[in-house]
CSV table of C-alpha atoms (C1' of nucleotides) in Angstrom, one decimal:
chain,number,residue,atom,x,y,z
A,166,MET,CA,18.3,1.3,40.5
A,167,ALA,CA,21.1,2.5,38.5
A,168,GLU,CA,22.9,1.3,41.7
A,169,ARG,CA,25.6,-1.0,39.3
A,170,PRO,CA,25.5,-4.1,41.2
A,171,PHE,CA,29.1,-4.9,40.1
A,172,ALA,CA,29.7,-3.9,36.9
A,173,ALA,CA,30.1,-7.3,35.1
A,174,ALA,CA,32.1,-8.0,32.0
A,175,ARG,CA,29.0,-5.7,29.6
A,176,ALA,CA,27.8,-3.9,31.9
A,177,ARG,CA,27.3,-0.1,30.5
A,178,SER,CA,24.7,1.6,32.2
A,179,PRO,CA,20.8,0.7,30.4
A,180,ILE,CA,20.2,3.0,27.9
A,181,PRO,CA,16.2,4.9,28.6
A,182,ASP,CA,13.9,3.5,26.2
A,183,ALA,CA,13.2,6.8,25.3
A,184,THR,CA,16.7,6.9,23.5
A,185,VAL,CA,16.1,3.3,22.2
A,186,ALA,CA,13.2,3.9,20.2
A,187,ARG,CA,14.3,6.7,18.4
A,188,LEU,CA,17.9,5.8,17.8
A,189,PRO,CA,16.4,3.4,14.0
A,190,LEU,CA,15.3,7.4,13.4
A,191,TYR,CA,18.8,8.7,14.0
A,192,HIS,CA,20.9,5.6,12.0
A,193,ARG,CA,18.5,6.3,8.9
A,194,VAL,CA,19.5,10.4,9.3
A,195,LEU,CA,22.2,9.4,9.3
A,196,LEU,CA,23.0,7.4,6.2
A,197,GLY,CA,20.8,9.8,4.3
A,198,LEU,CA,23.9,12.3,5.7
A,199,ALA,CA,26.4,10.0,4.4
A,200,ASP,CA,24.7,9.6,1.0
A,201,GLN,CA,24.8,13.3,0.8
A,202,GLY,CA,28.9,13.0,1.2
A,203,MET,CA,28.2,14.6,4.6
A,204,ALA,CA,31.4,13.7,6.6
A,205,THR,CA,30.6,16.2,9.9
A,206,VAL,CA,27.1,16.6,11.9
A,207,SER,CA,25.9,19.1,14.1
A,208,SER,CA,23.3,18.2,17.2
A,209,ASP,CA,21.8,21.1,15.9
A,210,ALA,CA,21.9,19.8,12.1
A,211,LEU,CA,21.3,16.0,13.1
A,212,ALA,CA,18.0,17.3,15.1
A,213,ALA,CA,16.3,19.0,12.5
A,214,SER,CA,17.0,16.8,10.6
A,215,ALA,CA,15.4,14.2,12.6
A,216,GLY,CA,12.5,16.1,14.3
A,217,VAL,CA,13.7,16.3,17.5
A,218,SER,CA,15.3,18.8,20.0
A,219,PRO,CA,19.3,19.5,19.9
A,220,ALA,CA,18.7,18.7,23.9
A,221,LYS,CA,17.2,15.8,23.4
A,222,LEU,CA,19.4,14.4,20.7
A,223,ARG,CA,22.5,15.3,22.1
A,224,LYS,CA,21.0,13.3,26.1
A,225,ASP,CA,20.3,10.1,23.9
A,226,LEU,CA,23.5,9.7,22.2
A,227,SER,CA,24.9,10.6,25.6
A,228,PHE,CA,23.8,7.0,26.9
A,229,LEU,CA,26.3,5.7,24.1
A,230,GLY,CA,29.0,7.2,24.7
A,231,SER,CA,31.5,10.5,24.2
A,232,TYR,CA,31.3,9.9,20.2
A,233,GLY,CA,31.1,13.6,19.7
A,234,THR,CA,34.1,16.8,18.9
A,235,ARG,CA,32.9,19.5,20.9
A,236,GLY,CA,33.6,23.2,18.9
A,237,VAL,CA,33.2,20.1,15.4
A,238,GLY,CA,30.1,17.8,15.4
A,239,TYR,CA,30.3,14.5,15.4
A,240,ASP,CA,31.8,12.4,12.6
A,241,VAL,CA,29.1,10.5,10.7
A,242,ALA,CA,30.5,7.7,9.7
A,243,HIS,CA,31.8,6.9,12.9
A,244,LEU,CA,28.4,7.7,14.7
A,245,LEU,CA,26.9,5.9,12.0
A,246,GLY,CA,28.4,2.9,12.8
A,247,GLN,CA,28.4,3.5,16.6
A,248,ILE,CA,24.1,2.9,16.8
A,249,GLY,CA,24.9,0.2,13.7
A,250,GLY,CA,26.1,-1.3,16.4
A,251,GLU,CA,23.7,-1.2,19.4
A,252,LEU,CA,20.9,-1.9,17.2
A,253,GLY,CA,22.4,-5.0,15.6
A,254,ILE,CA,22.6,-3.7,12.1
A,255,SER,CA,26.4,-6.1,11.5
A,256,LEU,CA,24.6,-8.6,12.3
A,257,GLU,CA,21.8,-10.3,9.9
A,258,TRP,CA,18.4,-11.2,11.7
A,259,PRO,CA,16.5,-13.6,10.1
A,260,VAL,CA,12.7,-12.9,10.8
A,261,VAL,CA,9.3,-14.9,9.7
A,262,VAL,CA,5.9,-13.5,8.9
A,263,VAL,CA,3.1,-14.8,9.7
A,264,GLY,CA,0.2,-14.5,7.4
A,265,VAL,CA,-0.2,-13.7,4.0
A,266,GLY,CA,-2.9,-11.8,3.4
A,267,HIS,CA,-2.9,-7.8,1.9
A,268,LEU,CA,-0.7,-7.4,4.7
A,269,GLY,CA,1.1,-9.8,4.6
A,270,HIS,CA,2.1,-9.3,0.8
A,271,ALA,CA,3.2,-5.8,1.9
A,272,LEU,CA,5.6,-7.0,5.3
A,273,ALA,CA,7.1,-9.4,2.7
A,274,ASN,CA,7.7,-6.9,-0.1
A,275,TYR,CA,8.9,-3.9,2.2
A,276,GLY,CA,12.5,-2.3,0.4
A,277,GLY,CA,14.0,-1.7,3.7
A,278,PHE,CA,14.5,-5.5,5.3
A,279,ALA,CA,17.9,-6.5,3.6
A,280,THR,CA,19.3,-3.1,3.9
A,281,ARG,CA,18.4,-2.9,7.5
A,282,GLY,CA,19.1,-5.9,8.6
A,283,PHE,CA,17.1,-8.0,8.7
A,284,ARG,CA,16.5,-11.3,6.3
A,285,LEU,CA,12.5,-12.5,5.3
A,286,ALA,CA,13.6,-16.3,6.5
A,287,GLY,CA,10.6,-17.8,6.0
A,288,LEU,CA,6.8,-16.9,5.2
A,289,VAL,CA,3.9,-18.9,7.0
A,290,ASP,CA,-0.3,-19.3,6.3
A,291,ALA,CA,-2.6,-20.7,7.9
A,292,ASP,CA,-4.7,-21.2,4.0
A,293,SER,CA,-4.0,-23.6,2.3
A,294,ALA,CA,-4.4,-22.4,-0.9
A,295,LEU,CA,-2.0,-19.8,-0.1
A,296,VAL,CA,0.8,-22.8,0.7
A,297,GLY,CA,3.7,-23.2,-1.9
A,298,SER,CA,2.8,-20.3,-4.1
A,299,VAL,CA,6.3,-17.8,-3.6
A,300,VAL,CA,5.9,-13.6,-2.7
A,301,ALA,CA,8.7,-11.6,-2.3
A,302,GLY,CA,11.1,-14.8,-2.9
A,303,VAL,CA,9.9,-17.0,-0.3
A,304,THR,CA,8.0,-20.0,-1.0
A,305,VAL,CA,4.8,-19.8,1.5
A,306,GLN,CA,4.8,-23.1,4.5
A,307,PRO,CA,1.6,-23.9,6.6
A,308,LEU,CA,1.5,-23.1,9.9
A,309,ALA,CA,2.0,-26.3,10.9
A,310,GLU,CA,5.6,-25.8,9.7
A,311,LEU,CA,6.3,-22.8,11.8
A,312,ALA,CA,8.3,-24.0,14.9
A,313,ASP,CA,10.8,-26.2,12.5
A,314,ILE,CA,11.2,-22.9,10.5
A,315,VAL,CA,11.9,-20.8,13.4
A,316,ARG,CA,14.2,-23.8,15.3
A,317,ALA,CA,16.1,-24.4,11.3
A,318,GLU,CA,16.5,-20.3,10.9
A,319,ASN,CA,17.8,-19.4,14.7
A,320,ILE,CA,14.9,-16.7,14.3
A,321,ALA,CA,14.8,-14.7,17.2
A,322,ILE,CA,12.5,-12.3,15.7
A,323,GLY,CA,8.6,-13.1,14.8
A,324,VAL,CA,6.3,-10.9,12.4
A,325,ILE,CA,2.5,-11.2,13.0
A,326,ALA,CA,-0.3,-9.7,9.7
A,327,THR,CA,-3.1,-12.4,10.9
A,328,PRO,CA,-6.5,-11.9,11.2
A,329,ALA,CA,-7.1,-10.4,15.2
A,330,ASP,CA,-9.0,-14.2,16.0
A,331,ALA,CA,-5.6,-16.6,15.2
A,332,ALA,CA,-3.7,-13.7,16.5
A,333,GLN,CA,-2.4,-15.4,20.0
A,334,GLY,CA,-2.3,-19.0,18.6
A,335,VAL,CA,0.3,-17.8,16.0
A,336,ALA,CA,2.1,-16.1,19.5
A,337,GLU,CA,2.3,-19.1,21.4
A,338,LEU,CA,3.0,-21.1,18.4
A,339,LEU,CA,6.4,-18.7,18.3
A,340,ILE,CA,7.0,-18.8,21.9
A,341,ASP,CA,6.9,-22.1,21.8
A,342,ALA,CA,9.8,-21.5,19.1
A,343,GLY,CA,11.7,-20.0,21.3
A,344,VAL,CA,11.0,-16.8,19.3
A,345,GLN,CA,10.5,-14.0,22.0
A,346,SER,CA,10.4,-10.8,19.9
A,347,ILE,CA,7.1,-10.6,18.4
A,348,LEU,CA,5.5,-7.5,15.8
A,349,ASN,CA,2.1,-7.6,16.5
A,350,PHE,CA,-0.1,-6.3,13.4
A,351,ALA,CA,-3.6,-7.7,14.5
A,352,PRO,CA,-5.5,-6.2,16.9
A,353,VAL,CA,-5.6,-7.7,19.0
A,354,VAL,CA,-3.4,-7.6,22.8
A,355,LEU,CA,-1.3,-10.6,22.9
A,356,ALA,CA,-1.0,-13.1,26.5
A,357,VAL,CA,2.6,-13.9,27.2
A,358,PRO,CA,5.3,-13.8,29.3
A,359,ASP,CA,7.3,-11.4,30.9
A,360,ASP,CA,10.8,-12.2,29.2
A,361,VAL,CA,8.7,-11.7,25.8
A,362,GLU,CA,9.3,-8.5,24.2
A,363,VAL,CA,5.8,-7.8,22.5
A,364,ARG,CA,5.7,-4.9,19.7
A,365,LYS,CA,2.4,-4.0,17.9
A,366,VAL,CA,1.5,-1.9,15.2
A,367,ASP,CA,-2.1,-1.0,14.9
A,368,LEU,CA,-4.0,0.7,12.3
A,369,ALA,CA,-7.0,1.9,13.4
A,370,SER,CA,-5.6,2.8,17.0
A,371,GLU,CA,-3.1,5.6,14.8
A,372,LEU,CA,-6.1,6.6,12.7
A,373,GLN,CA,-8.3,7.4,16.1
A,374,ILE,CA,-5.5,8.7,18.1
A,375,LEU,CA,-5.7,11.7,14.9
A,376,ALA,CA,-9.5,11.5,14.6
A,377,PHE,CA,-9.0,12.5,18.7
A,378,HIS,CA,-7.0,15.8,17.6
A,379,GLU,CA,-9.3,16.3,14.9
A,380,GLN,CA,-12.4,16.2,17.1
A,381,ARG,CA,-11.0,19.0,19.7
A,382,LYS,CA,-10.2,21.4,17.1
A,383,LEU,CA,-13.7,21.0,15.6
A,384,SER,CA,-14.8,21.8,18.9
A,385,SER,CA,-13.2,24.5,20.1
A,386,PRO,CA,-14.2,28.1,20.6
A,387,LEU,CA,-11.3,29.4,18.8
A,388,MET,CA,-12.8,27.9,15.0
A,389,ALA,CA,-15.2,25.4,14.3
A,390,PRO,CA,-17.4,27.0,11.7
A,391,ALA,CA,-16.3,27.0,8.3
A,392,VAL,CA,-15.2,22.5,8.2
A,393,GLY,CA,-19.2,21.6,8.7
A,394,ASP,CA,-18.6,18.2,9.2
A,395,ALA,CA,-19.1,15.5,7.3
A,396,LEU,CA,-21.2,12.5,7.4
B,106,MET,CA,-1.5,22.4,36.2
B,107,ALA,CA,-5.5,21.4,36.7
B,108,GLU,CA,-5.8,25.1,37.8
B,109,ARG,CA,-9.3,25.9,35.6
B,110,PRO,CA,-8.4,29.3,34.4
B,111,PHE,CA,-11.6,30.3,34.6
B,112,ALA,CA,-13.7,26.5,33.2
B,113,ALA,CA,-14.9,28.2,29.9
B,114,ALA,CA,-17.5,26.2,28.0
B,115,ARG,CA,-15.7,23.6,26.2
B,116,ALA,CA,-13.0,23.7,29.0
B,117,ARG,CA,-12.4,20.6,30.0
B,118,SER,CA,-9.3,19.9,30.9
B,119,PRO,CA,-6.6,17.8,28.7
B,120,ILE,CA,-6.6,14.9,28.3
B,121,PRO,CA,-2.7,13.3,29.0
B,122,ASP,CA,-1.5,12.3,25.4
B,123,ALA,CA,-0.2,8.4,27.5
B,124,THR,CA,-3.8,8.6,27.5
B,125,VAL,CA,-5.1,9.5,24.9
B,126,ALA,CA,-3.2,6.7,23.4
B,127,ARG,CA,-4.5,3.8,25.3
B,128,LEU,CA,-8.1,5.1,24.3
B,129,PRO,CA,-8.5,3.5,21.3
B,130,LEU,CA,-7.1,-0.1,23.0
B,131,TYR,CA,-9.6,0.1,26.0
B,132,HIS,CA,-13.0,1.0,23.5
B,133,ARG,CA,-11.7,-2.0,21.6
B,134,VAL,CA,-11.6,-4.1,24.6
B,135,LEU,CA,-15.2,-2.6,26.0
B,136,LEU,CA,-16.2,-3.6,22.5
B,137,GLY,CA,-14.9,-7.7,22.7
B,138,LEU,CA,-16.7,-7.4,26.3
B,139,ALA,CA,-20.2,-5.9,25.3
B,140,ASP,CA,-20.2,-8.6,22.5
B,141,GLN,CA,-19.7,-11.7,24.8
B,142,GLY,CA,-23.0,-9.5,26.6
B,143,MET,CA,-21.2,-8.7,29.4
B,144,ALA,CA,-23.1,-5.9,31.3
B,145,THR,CA,-21.0,-3.9,33.6
B,146,VAL,CA,-17.2,-4.6,34.1
B,147,SER,CA,-15.1,-4.1,37.2
B,148,SER,CA,-11.6,-1.8,36.5
B,149,ASP,CA,-9.2,-5.2,36.8
B,150,ALA,CA,-10.3,-6.9,34.9
B,151,LEU,CA,-10.8,-4.2,32.1
B,152,ALA,CA,-7.2,-4.2,32.6
B,153,ALA,CA,-6.5,-7.2,32.5
B,154,SER,CA,-7.9,-7.4,29.6
B,155,ALA,CA,-6.0,-4.3,28.4
B,156,GLY,CA,-2.7,-5.8,29.5
B,157,VAL,CA,-2.6,-2.3,31.1
B,158,SER,CA,-2.6,-2.5,35.4
B,159,PRO,CA,-5.8,-1.5,37.1
B,160,ALA,CA,-3.9,1.2,38.6
B,161,LYS,CA,-3.7,3.4,35.6
B,162,LEU,CA,-6.5,2.4,33.6
B,163,ARG,CA,-8.6,3.8,36.1
B,164,LYS,CA,-6.7,7.0,35.9
B,165,ASP,CA,-7.0,7.1,32.4
B,166,LEU,CA,-10.6,6.9,32.9
B,167,SER,CA,-10.9,9.7,35.8
B,168,PHE,CA,-9.4,12.3,33.2
B,169,LEU,CA,-12.6,11.4,31.0
B,170,GLY,CA,-15.3,11.8,33.5
B,171,SER,CA,-16.7,10.2,36.2
B,172,TYR,CA,-18.2,7.2,35.0
B,173,GLY,CA,-18.1,4.1,37.0
B,174,THR,CA,-19.8,3.2,40.4
B,175,ARG,CA,-18.3,1.9,43.3
B,176,GLY,CA,-18.2,-0.6,44.7
B,177,VAL,CA,-19.5,-2.3,41.2
B,178,GLY,CA,-17.8,-1.2,38.3
B,179,TYR,CA,-18.2,0.2,34.8
B,180,ASP,CA,-21.1,0.2,32.7
B,181,VAL,CA,-19.8,-1.6,29.2
B,182,ALA,CA,-22.7,0.0,27.3
B,183,HIS,CA,-22.6,3.7,28.8
B,184,LEU,CA,-18.2,3.7,28.8
B,185,LEU,CA,-18.0,2.5,24.8
B,186,GLY,CA,-20.1,5.4,24.5
B,187,GLN,CA,-18.1,8.4,26.5
B,188,ILE,CA,-15.0,7.1,24.9
B,189,GLY,CA,-16.4,6.4,21.7
B,190,GLY,CA,-17.4,10.3,21.9
B,191,GLU,CA,-14.1,11.5,22.9
B,192,LEU,CA,-12.4,9.6,19.8
B,193,GLY,CA,-15.5,10.7,17.1
B,194,ILE,CA,-16.6,7.6,16.9
B,195,SER,CA,-20.1,8.6,16.3
B,196,LEU,CA,-18.3,10.4,13.4
B,197,GLU,CA,-17.1,9.3,10.4
B,198,TRP,CA,-14.5,10.6,9.4
B,199,PRO,CA,-13.0,10.1,5.5
B,200,VAL,CA,-9.8,9.7,5.0
B,201,VAL,CA,-7.4,9.2,2.1
B,202,VAL,CA,-4.8,7.3,1.1
B,203,VAL,CA,-1.5,8.5,-1.0
B,204,GLY,CA,0.1,5.1,-3.2
B,205,VAL,CA,-1.5,2.2,-3.6
B,206,GLY,CA,1.4,-0.1,-3.7
B,207,HIS,CA,1.5,-3.1,-1.1
B,208,LEU,CA,1.2,-1.7,1.2
B,209,GLY,CA,-1.7,1.0,0.4
B,210,HIS,CA,-3.2,-2.1,-1.2
B,211,ALA,CA,-3.5,-3.6,2.4
B,212,LEU,CA,-5.0,-0.1,4.1
B,213,ALA,CA,-7.2,0.1,1.4
B,214,ASN,CA,-8.8,-3.2,2.4
B,215,TYR,CA,-8.3,-2.6,6.3
B,216,GLY,CA,-11.5,-4.3,7.5
B,217,GLY,CA,-11.5,-1.9,11.3
B,218,PHE,CA,-11.6,1.1,9.1
B,219,ALA,CA,-15.2,1.7,8.9
B,220,THR,CA,-16.4,-0.5,11.5
B,221,ARG,CA,-13.9,2.2,13.5
B,222,GLY,CA,-15.8,5.4,12.1
B,223,PHE,CA,-14.0,5.7,9.2
B,224,ARG,CA,-14.4,6.0,5.5
B,225,LEU,CA,-12.5,5.0,2.4
B,226,ALA,CA,-13.3,8.6,0.6
B,227,GLY,CA,-10.3,8.3,-2.5
B,228,LEU,CA,-7.3,6.1,-3.9
B,229,VAL,CA,-4.2,8.3,-5.0
B,230,ASP,CA,-0.9,7.4,-7.0
B,231,ALA,CA,1.1,8.6,-9.1
B,232,ASP,CA,1.4,5.7,-11.4
B,233,SER,CA,-0.1,6.5,-14.5
B,234,ALA,CA,-0.8,2.3,-14.7
B,235,LEU,CA,-2.4,2.3,-11.6
B,236,VAL,CA,-5.1,5.2,-12.3
B,237,GLY,CA,-8.2,4.0,-13.4
B,238,SER,CA,-8.3,-0.2,-11.5
B,239,VAL,CA,-10.6,-0.4,-8.5
B,240,VAL,CA,-9.0,-1.5,-5.4
B,241,ALA,CA,-11.7,-1.7,-1.9
B,242,GLY,CA,-14.7,-0.4,-4.3
B,243,VAL,CA,-12.4,2.6,-5.0
B,244,THR,CA,-11.4,4.0,-8.3
B,245,VAL,CA,-7.5,5.1,-7.6
B,246,GLN,CA,-7.4,8.5,-9.1
B,247,PRO,CA,-4.3,10.2,-10.2
B,248,LEU,CA,-2.4,12.3,-7.8
B,249,ALA,CA,-3.8,16.1,-9.8
B,250,GLU,CA,-7.2,15.0,-8.4
B,251,LEU,CA,-5.4,14.7,-4.9
B,252,ALA,CA,-6.5,19.1,-3.4
B,253,ASP,CA,-10.3,18.3,-5.2
B,254,ILE,CA,-10.7,15.1,-3.2
B,255,VAL,CA,-9.5,16.1,-0.5
B,256,ARG,CA,-11.6,19.4,-0.9
B,257,ALA,CA,-14.8,17.5,-2.6
B,258,GLU,CA,-14.9,15.2,0.3
B,259,ASN,CA,-14.0,17.2,3.5
B,260,ILE,CA,-11.0,15.4,3.9
B,261,ALA,CA,-9.5,15.6,7.4
B,262,ILE,CA,-6.5,12.9,7.9
B,263,GLY,CA,-4.5,11.4,5.1
B,264,VAL,CA,-2.8,7.9,4.7
B,265,ILE,CA,0.8,8.8,3.5
B,266,ALA,CA,2.0,5.2,1.9
B,267,THR,CA,4.2,6.0,-1.0
B,268,PRO,CA,8.3,5.5,-1.3
B,269,ALA,CA,10.3,7.7,1.0
B,270,ASP,CA,11.3,10.5,-2.1
B,271,ALA,CA,8.0,11.0,-2.8
B,272,ALA,CA,6.3,11.5,1.0
B,273,GLN,CA,7.0,15.1,1.4
B,274,GLY,CA,5.8,16.2,-1.5
B,275,VAL,CA,2.7,14.7,-0.9
B,276,ALA,CA,2.2,16.2,2.1
B,277,GLU,CA,2.7,19.0,1.1
B,278,LEU,CA,-0.4,19.0,-1.3
B,279,LEU,CA,-2.0,17.5,1.5
B,280,ILE,CA,-1.7,20.5,4.1
B,281,ASP,CA,-1.5,22.6,1.0
B,282,ALA,CA,-5.3,21.8,0.8
B,283,GLY,CA,-6.1,21.4,3.5
B,284,VAL,CA,-5.5,18.5,5.4
B,285,GLN,CA,-4.4,18.3,9.1
B,286,SER,CA,-3.7,14.9,10.3
B,287,ILE,CA,-1.7,12.3,8.6
B,288,LEU,CA,-0.2,9.1,9.5
B,289,ASN,CA,3.1,8.5,7.9
B,290,PHE,CA,3.5,4.9,6.7
B,291,ALA,CA,6.7,6.5,5.2
B,292,PRO,CA,10.9,6.1,6.3
B,293,VAL,CA,11.3,9.4,6.2
B,294,VAL,CA,11.3,12.8,8.4
B,295,LEU,CA,8.0,15.0,7.2
B,296,ALA,CA,8.9,19.0,7.5
B,297,VAL,CA,4.8,20.4,8.3
B,298,PRO,CA,3.7,23.6,10.0
B,299,ASP,CA,3.3,23.9,13.7
B,300,ASP,CA,-1.0,22.9,14.0
B,301,VAL,CA,-0.6,20.2,11.6
B,302,GLU,CA,-0.2,16.5,13.2
B,303,VAL,CA,1.5,13.6,11.5
B,304,ARG,CA,1.8,10.0,13.4
B,305,LYS,CA,4.5,7.9,11.9
B,306,VAL,CA,4.6,3.8,11.5
B,307,ASP,CA,7.6,2.9,10.8
B,308,LEU,CA,7.8,-0.8,10.3
B,309,ALA,CA,12.3,-1.2,10.6
B,310,SER,CA,12.2,0.3,13.4
B,311,GLU,CA,9.7,-1.4,15.3
B,312,LEU,CA,12.0,-4.1,13.9
B,313,GLN,CA,15.1,-2.2,15.2
B,314,ILE,CA,14.0,-1.6,18.5
B,315,LEU,CA,13.6,-5.6,19.1
B,316,ALA,CA,16.4,-6.8,17.5
B,317,PHE,CA,18.4,-4.1,20.3
B,318,HIS,CA,16.7,-5.7,23.3
B,319,GLU,CA,17.4,-9.6,21.6
B,320,GLN,CA,21.0,-8.3,21.2
B,321,ARG,CA,21.4,-7.5,24.6
B,322,LYS,CA,19.7,-10.5,25.7
B,323,LEU,CA,23.1,-12.5,23.3
B,324,SER,CA,25.2,-10.1,25.0
B,325,SER,CA,24.7,-10.5,29.1
B,326,PRO,CA,27.0,-13.0,31.1
B,327,LEU,CA,23.6,-15.0,32.0
B,328,MET,CA,22.7,-16.4,28.5
B,329,ALA,CA,24.8,-16.5,25.0
B,330,PRO,CA,26.4,-19.4,24.6
B,331,ALA,CA,23.7,-21.6,22.8
B,332,VAL,CA,21.9,-19.3,19.9
B,333,GLY,CA,25.1,-19.5,17.9
B,334,ASP,CA,24.2,-16.0,16.0
B,335,ALA,CA,22.7,-15.5,12.7
B,336,LEU,CA,25.4,-14.9,9.7
C,268,DT,C1',-17.7,-4.5,52.2
C,269,DA,C1',-16.5,-3.6,47.5
C,270,DA,C1',-14.2,-1.0,44.0
C,271,DT,C1',-14.1,4.0,42.4
C,272,DG,C1',-11.6,8.4,42.0
C,273,DT,C1',-7.7,10.7,43.7
C,274,DG,C1',-4.5,13.3,45.8
C,275,DA,C1',0.8,12.1,46.4
C,276,DA,C1',5.1,9.3,45.7
C,277,DG,C1',8.0,7.6,42.6
C,278,DC,C1',10.0,7.6,38.3
C,279,DT,C1',11.2,8.3,34.0
C,280,DT,C1',12.3,11.6,29.7
C,281,DT,C1',12.5,16.5,28.2
C,282,DT,C1',14.8,20.8,29.2
C,283,DC,C1',17.8,23.9,30.6
C,284,DA,C1',22.1,26.4,30.7
C,285,DC,C1',26.7,26.3,31.3
C,286,DA,C1',31.4,24.0,32.0
C,287,DG,C1',34.6,21.7,29.5
C,288,DC,C1',36.6,20.8,25.7
C,289,DC,C1',38.5,21.9,20.9
D,23,DG,C1',34.3,31.6,19.5
D,24,DG,C1',31.4,27.7,17.8
D,25,DC,C1',29.6,23.2,20.1
D,26,DT,C1',29.8,18.2,23.1
D,27,DG,C1',28.2,16.9,27.5
D,28,DT,C1',25.8,16.1,31.3
D,29,DG,C1',24.4,17.9,35.9
D,30,DA,C1',20.3,20.3,37.9
D,31,DA,C1',15.3,21.5,37.4
D,32,DA,C1',10.6,20.6,35.5
D,33,DA,C1',7.6,18.3,33.5
D,34,DG,C1',5.1,14.3,32.2
D,35,DC,C1',3.8,9.5,33.4
D,36,DT,C1',3.1,5.7,36.3
D,37,DT,C1',2.0,3.7,40.8
D,38,DC,C1',0.9,3.8,45.1
D,39,DA,C1',-2.9,3.6,48.8
D,40,DC,C1',-6.7,5.2,50.9
D,41,DA,C1',-10.6,7.8,51.6
D,42,DT,C1',-14.8,8.0,49.6
D,43,DT,C1',-19.4,6.1,48.2
D,44,DA,C1',-22.1,3.0,46.4
DNA sequence: TAATGTGAAGCTTTTCACAGCC
DNA sequence: GGCTGTGAAAAGCTTCACATTA
């Protein structure tokens, strides 16, 4: 790897996944600094605001290019533009949310949607009692319409907020309609082709990871008594 | 590493973070297999269900102990018990959710709460119009009560589902009251002491990571034309 | 024979530390 | 003098491949 076959037109070297996962964070923090009127920022200051180490931040940014000025720091507006460009924020990505339960409602009403380059282009639910209602300014449509919506709106990203047992079927509908990126909130492992990217968010898993660490604290020899255990 | 200094009483060697993060997944998949009446399962089959490689699964489980039988596989019930034990599922962790907007509602009504070892022990909001209302069977209490609730219910895990600008203040209230584990849904970096564990879930970041990869596809030489770009 | 458990190899990510530039 | 950009070292994670055991 990293052999750079023939350096085709667009072949900037690939950005590591770990770095990509932090770009939205940097972008958000920079937005805040820009709001405060800060014109330049050092890697130390930016790293502190983002909660990462300065070395990690500099390494991450170095994969995008050399956008800093030695002895000075980074130009906030310019760096915002560069990271925004990588993230495709200049475009407006149409997104469809499938499942309009409590979570679907929350997602549809999520404020950061529009400001971060996304547009709620469709809202779909299998429950006919919900179909036709308007949520966050969008009319809920039946599941049967999903494929048409995806094609009509040129949707590239689908969000699954259904119960677990409906998620795989919805994923297949999305993929058949051409969606290649899925954000899955249902607690199931989706089976998808290799060219489809799935990211998952699982509340229960996050809580259980926290509980694991809490439990370690309880059973460690250094502390335990005071706590007294729930249940 | 793996040097085992003096093997003190409780000193099982530390489980890698990457492994811990997958234990909830394994636990959930095993629950499904147990439901189907499966008594034993091979690493290949379990790995396939969990969407990980068999080698990774075996390595992960080996950190917990040697719970498999060569030539046979793993006893589903026994393995469930072991992983559940690590995750503290036998206990019932009381959790407080701060912020009862759309997302807070969704979290409060989340079904997997009880079945995975958690109990919604408190619901708090700064908006006096919400205080007193009942959500998911729990009465919403004012922010001023937060510390008392944490202490009265012996809460170890706090969930922040407030707007971004309220999150840091809520985190400080939680920490002052003794909470050491926080799940943060607000799009801000929380500043917390070293002994407090924070996990964060950020919808916008997840979407932006997907958008990054979509954008790479668009600009790759192998494909681009057909799509035709939103906006 | 079948499938686990695990050293060792390979890869990715993070950290270090300093040369290079403003 | 100050701060970035980056090779190199260290740490962490995944995969390999096979000895081991039921």
